[in-house]
XYZ file of C-alpha atoms in Angstrom:
337
model
C 88.237 113.848 131.013
C 86.536 111.146 133.060
C 88.389 107.941 133.923
C 87.199 104.422 134.657
C 87.750 105.171 138.365
C 85.367 108.140 138.132
C 82.712 105.902 136.581
C 83.200 103.262 139.276
C 82.936 105.911 142.041
C 79.759 107.431 140.536
C 78.139 103.999 140.110
C 79.301 102.721 143.491
C 81.030 99.661 142.011
C 84.568 98.429 141.395
C 86.574 99.266 138.262
C 86.443 95.533 137.446
C 82.654 95.740 137.274
C 82.831 98.754 134.951
C 85.252 96.844 132.710
C 82.982 93.783 132.706
C 80.026 95.902 131.604
C 81.970 97.655 128.866
C 83.582 94.502 127.471
C 80.675 92.164 128.247
C 83.311 89.839 129.693
C 81.529 88.641 132.862
C 78.046 88.456 134.353
C 76.849 91.681 135.973
C 73.418 91.929 137.545
C 70.874 94.082 135.684
C 70.782 96.582 138.577
C 74.557 97.105 138.646
C 74.749 97.199 134.840
C 72.115 99.962 134.750
C 74.077 102.009 137.329
C 77.302 101.644 135.351
C 75.657 102.587 132.042
C 74.023 105.618 133.682
C 77.364 106.751 135.134
C 79.086 106.359 131.741
C 76.448 108.538 130.107
C 76.471 111.186 132.847
C 80.252 111.495 132.822
C 80.486 111.116 129.014
C 83.179 108.546 129.593
C 85.133 107.424 126.512
C 87.599 104.583 127.131
C 91.152 105.001 125.899
C 91.557 103.031 122.682
C 95.312 102.898 123.243
C 94.900 101.475 126.740
C 92.338 98.922 125.553
C 94.614 97.838 122.718
C 97.528 97.533 125.133
C 95.505 95.164 127.303
C 94.540 93.154 124.222
C 98.120 93.234 122.885
C 96.835 94.927 119.730
C 97.641 98.149 117.886
C 94.653 98.054 115.496
C 97.144 98.764 112.702
C 97.208 96.877 109.406
C 100.174 97.355 107.078
C 99.755 97.397 103.300
C 102.991 97.058 101.325
C 102.489 97.528 97.583
C 105.002 97.053 94.785
C 104.857 100.380 92.937
C 102.767 103.363 93.996
C 103.460 105.092 90.686
C 101.372 102.350 89.059
C 97.667 103.354 89.197
C 96.795 99.674 89.643
C 98.186 99.859 93.179
C 96.493 103.182 93.839
C 93.212 101.343 93.245
C 94.258 98.700 95.780
C 95.071 101.404 98.350
C 91.722 103.114 97.765
C 89.850 99.825 98.281
C 91.961 98.887 101.312
C 91.394 102.176 103.137
C 87.630 101.710 103.063
C 87.767 98.026 104.004
C 90.219 98.508 106.878
C 88.096 101.268 108.403
C 85.018 99.036 108.199
C 86.882 96.388 110.209
C 87.878 98.946 112.860
C 91.561 99.157 111.967
C 93.877 101.865 110.625
C 96.034 101.459 107.520
C 99.800 101.977 107.386
C 101.023 102.203 103.787
C 104.418 101.179 102.403
C 105.864 101.166 98.870
C 108.679 98.749 97.980
C 109.119 100.176 94.458
C 109.690 96.626 93.123
C 112.980 96.473 95.102
C 113.583 93.406 97.339
C 116.053 95.307 99.554
C 113.464 98.000 100.192
C 110.879 95.337 100.920
C 113.207 93.744 103.472
C 113.470 97.058 105.342
C 109.686 97.488 105.151
C 109.071 94.064 106.691
C 111.374 94.964 109.571
C 109.604 98.298 110.038
C 106.174 96.633 110.098
C 107.304 94.353 112.930
C 108.845 97.283 114.814
C 105.556 99.199 114.620
C 103.754 96.190 116.058
C 101.188 96.037 113.269
C 98.563 93.380 113.927
C 98.895 92.072 110.370
C 99.953 92.944 106.851
C 98.836 92.622 103.261
C 101.922 92.280 101.087
C 102.467 92.446 97.338
C 105.794 90.562 97.283
C 108.554 91.714 94.934
C 111.304 89.155 95.527
C 112.022 85.743 94.029
C 110.729 82.743 95.966
C 114.236 81.789 97.124
C 114.613 85.184 98.814
C 112.006 84.271 101.431
C 112.277 81.707 104.209
C 109.531 79.026 104.313
C 108.222 80.565 107.548
C 109.127 84.167 106.677
C 105.882 85.553 108.051
C 105.510 83.506 111.230
C 104.559 85.710 114.159
C 102.511 88.210 112.147
C 99.244 87.608 110.329
C 99.997 87.939 106.601
C 98.109 87.767 103.323
C 99.929 87.941 99.985
C 97.931 89.930 97.432
C 98.228 89.603 93.662
C 101.435 87.567 93.775
C 102.253 84.272 95.457
C 105.497 82.874 96.872
C 106.015 79.203 96.108
C 106.575 77.114 99.233
C 105.537 79.880 101.642
C 103.007 79.439 104.420
C 101.078 82.723 104.057
C 97.485 83.039 102.838
C 97.224 84.332 99.256
C 94.684 86.162 97.094
C 95.528 86.196 93.389
C 94.028 85.972 89.939
C 94.549 82.987 87.678
C 97.525 84.449 85.839
C 97.830 81.510 83.456
C 94.219 81.994 82.454
C 94.804 85.729 81.939
C 97.652 85.047 79.500
C 95.711 82.239 77.847
C 92.599 84.382 77.309
C 94.557 87.197 75.690
C 96.562 84.824 73.474
C 93.509 82.814 72.443
C 91.770 86.023 71.404
C 94.748 87.026 69.239
C 95.020 83.504 67.802
C 91.323 83.483 66.964
C 91.958 86.665 64.966
C 94.459 84.737 62.857
C 97.717 85.964 64.430
C 100.583 83.473 64.497
C 103.592 85.699 65.205
C 102.655 86.808 68.713
C 105.203 88.492 70.945
C 105.034 89.317 74.647
C 106.398 92.024 76.909
C 106.594 90.516 80.366
C 107.376 91.637 83.887
C 110.317 90.349 85.969
C 110.329 86.596 85.504
C 110.998 85.814 89.183
C 107.448 87.012 89.925
C 104.513 84.601 89.874
C 102.420 87.083 87.865
C 104.963 87.416 85.068
C 105.676 83.700 84.846
C 102.018 82.684 85.013
C 100.879 85.104 82.295
C 103.690 84.137 79.938
C 103.099 80.423 80.589
C 99.424 80.892 79.740
C 100.273 82.604 76.455
C 102.817 79.921 75.496
C 100.355 77.149 76.383
C 97.664 78.737 74.199
C 100.084 78.923 71.265
C 101.368 75.374 71.849
C 97.795 74.052 71.766
C 97.706 75.224 68.110
C 101.167 73.940 67.241
C 102.836 77.344 67.564
C 105.613 78.907 69.623
C 106.911 82.485 70.029
C 109.865 83.326 67.811
C 113.273 84.137 69.321
C 113.406 87.779 70.330
C 109.642 88.084 70.534
C 109.574 87.662 74.334
C 111.149 90.574 76.210
C 110.956 91.882 79.773
C 109.560 95.361 80.352
C 110.076 95.043 84.135
C 106.461 96.143 84.764
C 107.609 99.717 83.973
C 106.280 102.043 81.275
C 109.662 103.323 80.089
C 111.282 99.882 79.992
C 108.334 98.549 77.994
C 108.577 101.509 75.610
C 112.247 100.755 74.968
C 111.888 97.016 74.329
C 108.724 97.550 72.241
C 110.560 99.995 69.950
C 113.327 97.450 69.518
C 110.952 94.548 68.905
C 108.734 96.416 66.451
C 111.691 97.903 64.608
C 112.911 94.474 63.496
C 112.054 93.101 60.022
C 110.292 90.044 61.471
C 108.304 91.974 64.056
C 105.284 90.197 65.551
C 101.848 90.981 64.179
C 100.442 91.073 67.721
C 101.851 91.683 71.195
C 100.524 90.505 74.546
C 101.604 92.961 77.286
C 101.622 91.614 80.843
C 100.275 94.717 82.610
C 98.515 98.005 81.955
C 101.383 100.388 82.714
C 103.597 98.617 80.188
C 100.756 98.681 77.652
C 100.845 102.487 77.750
C 104.575 102.369 76.987
C 103.966 99.987 74.090
C 101.229 102.196 72.644
C 103.596 105.180 72.817
C 106.281 103.188 70.999
C 103.830 102.254 68.246
C 102.926 105.892 67.718
C 106.542 107.086 67.797
C 107.504 104.508 65.159
C 104.781 105.816 62.846
C 102.827 102.557 63.133
C 99.108 102.205 63.661
C 97.295 100.074 66.211
C 95.590 97.845 65.271
C 96.143 98.249 61.509
C 99.902 97.552 61.729
C 100.058 95.696 65.036
C 97.446 94.340 67.461
C 97.963 94.842 71.203
C 96.296 93.073 74.124
C 97.218 93.324 77.785
C 96.395 92.065 81.237
C 94.693 94.772 83.256
C 94.491 98.452 82.518
C 95.217 101.666 84.390
C 93.199 104.740 85.311
C 92.944 106.999 82.305
C 93.692 104.225 79.830
C 90.044 104.318 78.823
C 90.875 107.552 77.046
C 93.504 105.886 74.857
C 92.706 105.484 71.206
C 92.202 102.737 70.296
C 90.595 101.400 73.457
C 92.732 98.581 74.844
C 91.687 94.920 74.720
C 92.681 93.354 78.038
C 91.996 90.794 80.738
C 91.031 92.535 83.972
C 91.351 91.896 87.716
C 88.394 92.400 90.091
C 90.649 94.650 92.199
C 88.140 95.762 94.842
C 86.890 92.210 95.405
C 90.446 90.878 95.686
C 91.469 93.588 98.159
C 88.373 93.102 100.298
C 88.912 89.339 100.357
C 92.568 89.754 101.346
C 91.568 91.957 104.272
C 88.806 89.591 105.319
C 91.289 86.718 105.438
C 93.733 88.905 107.350
C 91.234 89.999 109.995
C 90.214 86.353 110.413
C 93.862 85.568 111.198
C 94.334 88.543 113.510
C 91.196 87.733 115.486
C 91.936 83.994 115.432
C 88.684 82.981 113.782
C 90.289 80.358 111.518
C 92.447 77.295 112.059
C 93.352 76.256 108.491
C 97.133 76.322 107.943
C 97.041 78.096 104.540
C 94.236 79.517 102.434
C 94.546 80.400 98.752
C 91.823 82.336 96.930
C 92.084 82.556 93.146
C 89.900 85.000 91.208
C 89.219 84.592 87.508
C 90.141 87.326 85.015
C 87.627 88.701 82.520
C 88.387 89.446 78.871
C 87.361 92.985 77.910
C 87.369 93.451 74.138
C 88.414 96.906 73.001
C 89.576 98.229 69.626
C 93.330 97.524 69.788
C 93.198 94.187 67.924
C 92.014 93.205 64.462
C 92.070 90.095 62.267
C 95.380 89.315 60.604
C 93.903 89.374 57.121
C 93.249 93.089 57.574
C 96.591 93.702 59.237
C 99.387 95.327 57.251
C 102.024 93.562 59.393
């Protein structure tokens, strides 16, 4: 395998001149440039990416730490990220925190040890578990969830609007007893979506009844359990807003196992969906994320930071959710609940 010294010897120039031609880092006369290019072609010289990265103090690695790889929502993020990272000339290193702050802490340490140039993180801890400058020293973009008071760039959806859209749709159908199955309340996504639902109800002089707001921990089985409990009570809600797609599958299973019908006995709306949910009957009404656009934007912001193309202290990009009307909701007057 040819080296830079072989190219310099063939072209009759110094290794510094070869480097200047390859990196376009200094003026080289047209004659010398032509000799260097000819030597590179003749020797089929391919520079060592590792050596080049070492000189640039780069690894060309981007870390992606997601919250739950068993959730197809995050599989869609990974799929989008792999394509985007390759287009930027980087390689992806994937981590899964499994919604556990202790695991996330170990992941953050590992990312620094590997010398990744930057990371996209779906945070799983409460805001008070992070230092204000937690991510100083490594380019970081928070994806999907924000951390109040932190200095990292963020790409999210308007979670309040997502909860508000779903609740307004149910309210417009005549529902007044609306329950919610939320995620962990220390997360910005869970809090924002529930706040949006409560605000929509308050705007019409309503409030959720005690016991009608329960945490499903963003897990299918937990949502199944709390949904069975909620819908087994005499004053069960006539409609439920579920804060993510995985939990919505658990809720739909609970409805079926209780011998109830959706939407005839209970209407269900969610935020986001999961792969394969399109085959559910009835088709789920939900507010959706533009996942590919959000992932691409997060990586664009990250590469800007890595390559020092921006000077703003913090950037926050907020995407708007879209309401997708399915068949899982119906007007209250037709509802047996």
